[in-house]
mmCIF file of C-alpha atoms in Angstrom:
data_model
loop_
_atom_site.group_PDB
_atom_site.id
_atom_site.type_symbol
_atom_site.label_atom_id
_atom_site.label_comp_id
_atom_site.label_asym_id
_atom_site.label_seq_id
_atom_site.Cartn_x
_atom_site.Cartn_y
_atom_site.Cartn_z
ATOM 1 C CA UNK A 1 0.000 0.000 0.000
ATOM 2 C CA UNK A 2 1.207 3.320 -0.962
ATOM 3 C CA UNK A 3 1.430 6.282 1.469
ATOM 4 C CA UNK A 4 -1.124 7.910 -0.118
ATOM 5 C CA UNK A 5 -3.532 5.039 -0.563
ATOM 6 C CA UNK A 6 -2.289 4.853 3.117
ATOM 7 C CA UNK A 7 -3.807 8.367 3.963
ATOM 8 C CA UNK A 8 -6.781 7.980 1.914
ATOM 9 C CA UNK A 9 -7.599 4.833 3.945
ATOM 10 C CA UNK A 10 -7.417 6.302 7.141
ATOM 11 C CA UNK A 11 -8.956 9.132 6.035
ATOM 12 C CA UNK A 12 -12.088 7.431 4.507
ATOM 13 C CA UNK A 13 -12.131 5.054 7.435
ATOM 14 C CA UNK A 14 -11.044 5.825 10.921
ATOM 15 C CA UNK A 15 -13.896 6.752 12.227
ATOM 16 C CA UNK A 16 -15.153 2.759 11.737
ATOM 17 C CA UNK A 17 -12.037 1.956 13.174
ATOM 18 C CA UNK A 18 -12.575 4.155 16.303
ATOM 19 C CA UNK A 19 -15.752 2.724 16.441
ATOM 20 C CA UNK A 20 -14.967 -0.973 15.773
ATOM 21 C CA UNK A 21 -16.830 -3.223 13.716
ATOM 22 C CA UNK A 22 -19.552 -4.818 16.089
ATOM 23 C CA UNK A 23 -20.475 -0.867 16.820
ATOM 24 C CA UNK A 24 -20.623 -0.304 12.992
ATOM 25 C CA UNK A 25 -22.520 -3.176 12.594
ATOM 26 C CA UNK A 26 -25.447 -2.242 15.298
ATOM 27 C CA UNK A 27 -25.865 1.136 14.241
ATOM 28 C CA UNK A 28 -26.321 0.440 10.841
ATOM 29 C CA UNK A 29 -28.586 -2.574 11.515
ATOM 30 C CA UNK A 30 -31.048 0.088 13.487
ATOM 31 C CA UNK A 31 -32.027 0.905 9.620
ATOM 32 C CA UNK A 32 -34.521 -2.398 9.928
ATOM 33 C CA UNK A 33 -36.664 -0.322 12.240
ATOM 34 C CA UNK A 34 -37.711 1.434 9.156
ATOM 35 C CA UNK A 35 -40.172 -0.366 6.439
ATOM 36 C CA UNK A 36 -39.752 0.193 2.692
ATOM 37 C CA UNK A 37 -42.024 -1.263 -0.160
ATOM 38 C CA UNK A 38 -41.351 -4.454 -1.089
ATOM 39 C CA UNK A 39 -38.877 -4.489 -4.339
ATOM 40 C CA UNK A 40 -40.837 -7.209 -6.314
ATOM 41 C CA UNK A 41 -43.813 -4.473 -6.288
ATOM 42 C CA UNK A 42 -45.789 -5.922 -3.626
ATOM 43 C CA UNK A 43 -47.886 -4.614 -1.248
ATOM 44 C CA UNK A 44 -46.128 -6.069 1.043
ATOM 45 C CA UNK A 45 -43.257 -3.819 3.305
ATOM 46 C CA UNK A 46 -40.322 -5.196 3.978
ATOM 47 C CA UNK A 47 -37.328 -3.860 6.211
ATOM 48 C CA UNK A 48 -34.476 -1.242 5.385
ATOM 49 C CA UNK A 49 -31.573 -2.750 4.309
ATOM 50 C CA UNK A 50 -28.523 -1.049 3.353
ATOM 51 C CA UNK A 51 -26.157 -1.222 0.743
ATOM 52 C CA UNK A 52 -22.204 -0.953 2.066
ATOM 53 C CA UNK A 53 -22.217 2.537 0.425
ATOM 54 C CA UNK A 54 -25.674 3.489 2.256
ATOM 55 C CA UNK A 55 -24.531 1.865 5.454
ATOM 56 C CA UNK A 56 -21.421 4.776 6.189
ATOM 57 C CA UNK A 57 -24.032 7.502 4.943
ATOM 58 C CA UNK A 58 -26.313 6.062 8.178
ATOM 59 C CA UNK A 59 -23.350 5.533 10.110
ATOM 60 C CA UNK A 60 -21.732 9.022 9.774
ATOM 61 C CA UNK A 61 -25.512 10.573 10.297
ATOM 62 C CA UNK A 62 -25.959 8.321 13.479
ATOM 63 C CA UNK A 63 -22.857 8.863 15.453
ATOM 64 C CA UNK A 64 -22.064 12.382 13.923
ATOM 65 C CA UNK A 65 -18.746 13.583 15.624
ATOM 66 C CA UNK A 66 -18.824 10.992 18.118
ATOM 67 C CA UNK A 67 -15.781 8.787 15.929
ATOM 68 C CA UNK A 68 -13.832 11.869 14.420
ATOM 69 C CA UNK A 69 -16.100 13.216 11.705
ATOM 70 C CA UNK A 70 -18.276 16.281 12.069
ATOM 71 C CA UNK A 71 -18.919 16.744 8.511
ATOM 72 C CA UNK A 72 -19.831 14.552 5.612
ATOM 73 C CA UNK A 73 -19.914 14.996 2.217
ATOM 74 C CA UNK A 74 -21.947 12.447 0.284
ATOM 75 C CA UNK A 75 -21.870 12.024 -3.564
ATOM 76 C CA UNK A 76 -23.605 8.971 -5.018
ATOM 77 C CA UNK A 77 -25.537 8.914 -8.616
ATOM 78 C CA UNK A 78 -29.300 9.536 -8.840
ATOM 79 C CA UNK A 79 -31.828 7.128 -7.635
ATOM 80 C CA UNK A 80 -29.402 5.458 -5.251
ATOM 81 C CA UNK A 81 -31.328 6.236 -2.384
ATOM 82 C CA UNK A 82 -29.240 9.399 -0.757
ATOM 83 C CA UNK A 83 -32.583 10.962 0.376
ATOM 84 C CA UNK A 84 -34.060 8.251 2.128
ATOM 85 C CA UNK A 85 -31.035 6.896 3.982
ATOM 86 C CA UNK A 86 -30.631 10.544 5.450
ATOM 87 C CA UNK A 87 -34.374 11.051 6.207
ATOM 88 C CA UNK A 88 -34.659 7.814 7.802
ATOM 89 C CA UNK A 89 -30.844 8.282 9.902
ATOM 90 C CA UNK A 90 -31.927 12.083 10.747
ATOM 91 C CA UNK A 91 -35.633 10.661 11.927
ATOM 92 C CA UNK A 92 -33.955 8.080 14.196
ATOM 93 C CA UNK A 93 -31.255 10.216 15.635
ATOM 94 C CA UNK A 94 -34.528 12.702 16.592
ATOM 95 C CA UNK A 95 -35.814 10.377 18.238
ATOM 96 C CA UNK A 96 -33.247 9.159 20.230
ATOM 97 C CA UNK A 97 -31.203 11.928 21.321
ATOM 98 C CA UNK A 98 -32.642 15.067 23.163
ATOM 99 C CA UNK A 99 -32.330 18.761 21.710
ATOM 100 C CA UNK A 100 -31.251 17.794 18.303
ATOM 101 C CA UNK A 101 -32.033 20.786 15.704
ATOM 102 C CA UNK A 102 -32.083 19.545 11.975
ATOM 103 C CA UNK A 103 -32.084 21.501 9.392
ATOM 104 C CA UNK A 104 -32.046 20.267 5.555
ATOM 105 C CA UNK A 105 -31.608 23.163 2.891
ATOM 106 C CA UNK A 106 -32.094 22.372 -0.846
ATOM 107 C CA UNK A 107 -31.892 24.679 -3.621
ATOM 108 C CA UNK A 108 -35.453 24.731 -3.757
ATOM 109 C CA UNK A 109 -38.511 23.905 -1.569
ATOM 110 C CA UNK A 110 -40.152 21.138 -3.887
ATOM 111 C CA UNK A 111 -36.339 19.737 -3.313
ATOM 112 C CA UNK A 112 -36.314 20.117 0.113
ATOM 113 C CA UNK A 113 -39.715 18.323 1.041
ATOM 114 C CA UNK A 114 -38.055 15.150 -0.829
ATOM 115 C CA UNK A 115 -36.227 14.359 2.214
ATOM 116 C CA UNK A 116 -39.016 15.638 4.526
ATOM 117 C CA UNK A 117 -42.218 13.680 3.059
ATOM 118 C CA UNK A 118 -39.874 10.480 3.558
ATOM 119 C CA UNK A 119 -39.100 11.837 6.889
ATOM 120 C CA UNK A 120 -43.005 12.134 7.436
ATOM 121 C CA UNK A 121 -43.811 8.340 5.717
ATOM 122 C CA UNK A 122 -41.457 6.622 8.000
ATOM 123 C CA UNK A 123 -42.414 8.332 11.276
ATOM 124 C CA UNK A 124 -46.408 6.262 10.776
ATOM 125 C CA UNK A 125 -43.775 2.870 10.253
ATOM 126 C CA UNK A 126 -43.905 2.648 14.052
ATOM 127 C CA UNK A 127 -46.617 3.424 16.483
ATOM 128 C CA UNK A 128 -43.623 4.356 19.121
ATOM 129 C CA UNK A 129 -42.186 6.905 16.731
ATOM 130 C CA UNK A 130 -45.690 8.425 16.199
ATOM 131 C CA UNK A 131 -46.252 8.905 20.038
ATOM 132 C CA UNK A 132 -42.637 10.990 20.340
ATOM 133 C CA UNK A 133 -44.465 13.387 17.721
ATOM 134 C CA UNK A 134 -45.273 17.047 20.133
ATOM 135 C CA UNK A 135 -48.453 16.719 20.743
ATOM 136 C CA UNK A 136 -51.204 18.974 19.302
ATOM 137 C CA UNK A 137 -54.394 16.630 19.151
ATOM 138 C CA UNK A 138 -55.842 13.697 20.018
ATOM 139 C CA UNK A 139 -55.319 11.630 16.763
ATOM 140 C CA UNK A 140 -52.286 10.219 15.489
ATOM 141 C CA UNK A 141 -53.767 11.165 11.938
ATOM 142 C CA UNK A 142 -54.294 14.921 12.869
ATOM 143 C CA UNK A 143 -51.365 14.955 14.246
ATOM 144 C CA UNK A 144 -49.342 13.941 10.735
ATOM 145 C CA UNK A 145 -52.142 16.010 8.682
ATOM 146 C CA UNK A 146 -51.361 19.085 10.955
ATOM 147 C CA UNK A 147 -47.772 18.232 10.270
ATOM 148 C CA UNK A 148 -47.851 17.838 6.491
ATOM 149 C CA UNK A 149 -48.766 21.916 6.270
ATOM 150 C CA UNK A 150 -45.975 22.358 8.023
ATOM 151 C CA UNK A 151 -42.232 22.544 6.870
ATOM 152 C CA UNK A 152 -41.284 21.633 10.474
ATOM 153 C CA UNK A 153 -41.543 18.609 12.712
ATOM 154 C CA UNK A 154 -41.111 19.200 16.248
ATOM 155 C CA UNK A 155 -40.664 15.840 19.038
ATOM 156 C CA UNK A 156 -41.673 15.871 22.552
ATOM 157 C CA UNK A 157 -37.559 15.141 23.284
ATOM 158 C CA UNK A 158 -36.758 19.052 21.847
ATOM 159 C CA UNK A 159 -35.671 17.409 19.184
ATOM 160 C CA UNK A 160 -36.811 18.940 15.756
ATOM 161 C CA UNK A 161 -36.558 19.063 11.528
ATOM 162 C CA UNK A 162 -36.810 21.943 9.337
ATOM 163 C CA UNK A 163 -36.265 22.940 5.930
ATOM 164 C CA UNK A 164 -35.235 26.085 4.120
ATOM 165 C CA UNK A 165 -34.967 26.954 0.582
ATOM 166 C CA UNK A 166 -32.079 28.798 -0.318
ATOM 167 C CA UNK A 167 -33.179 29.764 -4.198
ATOM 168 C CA UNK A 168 -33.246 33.334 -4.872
ATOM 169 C CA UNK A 169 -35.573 35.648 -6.848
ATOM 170 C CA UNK A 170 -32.340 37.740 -8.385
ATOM 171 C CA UNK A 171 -28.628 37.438 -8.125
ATOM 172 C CA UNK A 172 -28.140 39.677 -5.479
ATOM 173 C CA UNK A 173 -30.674 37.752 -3.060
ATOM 174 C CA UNK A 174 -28.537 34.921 -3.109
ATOM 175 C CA UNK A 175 -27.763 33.487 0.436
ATOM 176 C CA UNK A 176 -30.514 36.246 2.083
ATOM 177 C CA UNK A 177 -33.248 33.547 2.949
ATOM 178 C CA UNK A 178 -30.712 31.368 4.570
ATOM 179 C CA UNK A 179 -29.836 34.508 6.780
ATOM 180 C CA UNK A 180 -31.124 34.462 10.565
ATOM 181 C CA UNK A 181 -31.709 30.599 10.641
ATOM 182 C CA UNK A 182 -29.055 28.017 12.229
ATOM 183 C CA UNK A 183 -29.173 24.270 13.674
ATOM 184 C CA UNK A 184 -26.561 22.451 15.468
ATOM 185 C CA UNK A 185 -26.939 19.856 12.110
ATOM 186 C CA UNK A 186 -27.509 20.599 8.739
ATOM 187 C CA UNK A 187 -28.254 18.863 5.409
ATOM 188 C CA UNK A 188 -27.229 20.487 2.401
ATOM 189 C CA UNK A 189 -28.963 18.829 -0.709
#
C-alpha cells in the first residue's frame, strides 16, 4: 500500500475503526426499524436494508462527531437512495437523542420536502415513533395532517426538523433567505 492510498484509507475510514466493527454493525442494523415497499412491487413492506455505500451515509448521520467526523460529504448517482437513507438516519437520531435541531436546505422547496415527506412516511412505520411526535391533538392522523402543512416537525424530546430553501428571486438575493436561521446539524442537498 502506498502512502497515499495509506492516507486515503485512514482518512475514509477511521472513524469505523474508532468505532470498531460490532459498533458499525449495530448502528447500521437500526435501519430495519424502518419499512420500505417491497422491491418485487408488492404490497407487502419489507425492512431497510442497506447497501455498504448506504450503510457509512447512516453511520456518519448516526454517530455524527462521536468517531472523528463532524462533517460529511456524500456524492452517489441519482436514484441510489441518498434521500431516504438521510431522512430515515436524521428521523432516528430525533428520536433518540434530546435537543437535536435539523435543518435540511435544498436549492429549492419542492427539493427540500423530498427528504421531509420520507421523513413524514417513515415516522407512521412505528406506532412508538408516532407517540414521540409534540403533541397537538388527540389523533395520530391529525397529528401527521397538521404536520404535512408544516415545513417543520417538532418531538416531545426538543428534538426537531426543518427545511429552508435557499433559491433566490435575483442574483443579489442569493444566500438572504438562509440569513437568521441556524441548527446544530444541517443537510445540504
Amino acid at each position: 500500500m502506498s502512502k497515499l492510498d495509506e492516507i486515503q484509507y485512514k482518512f475514509e475510514y477511521t472513524p469505523l475503526l474508532k468505532a470498531g466493527e460490532k459498533t458499525f454493525n449495530e448502528v447500521c442494523g437500526l435501519s430495519k426499524l424502518f419499512l420500505i415497499q417491497s422491491i418485487d412491487g408488492g404490497n407487502e413492506k419489507q425492512p431497510l436494508v442497506l447497501t455498504e455505500t448506504q450503510k457509512y451515509m447512516w453511520f456518519n448521520i448516526m454517530t455524527r462527531g462521536k468517531y472523528g467526523k463532524k462533517q460529511s460529504i456524500f456524492i452517489t448517482p441519482s436514484q441510489y437512495g441518498k434521500s431516504l437513507i438521510v431522512a430515515c438516519a436524521t428521523l432516528l437520531r430525533c428520536l433518540t437523542k434530546k435537543n437535536e435541531d435539523w435543518l435540511i436546505i435544498a436549492p429549492s422547496t419542492s427539493k427540500a420536502q423530498v427528504i421531509m415527506t420520507y421523513i413524514r412516511e417513515h415516522l407512521a412505520d412505528r406506532e412508538e415513533f408516532l407517540v414521540k411526535l409534540e403533541k397537538k391533538s388527540d389523533s395520530v392522523a391529525e397529528r401527521l395532517k397538521g404536520e404535512k402543512s408544516k415545513s417543520k416537525i417538532t418531538f416531545t424530546n426538543a428534538s426537531s426538523i426543518d427545511i429552508l430553501s435557499a433559491d433566490a428571486d435575483s442574483k443579489s438575493e442569493g444566500g438572504m433567505k438562509l440569513m437568521g436561521h441556524h441548527a446544530r446539524n444541517i443537510i445540504i442537498d
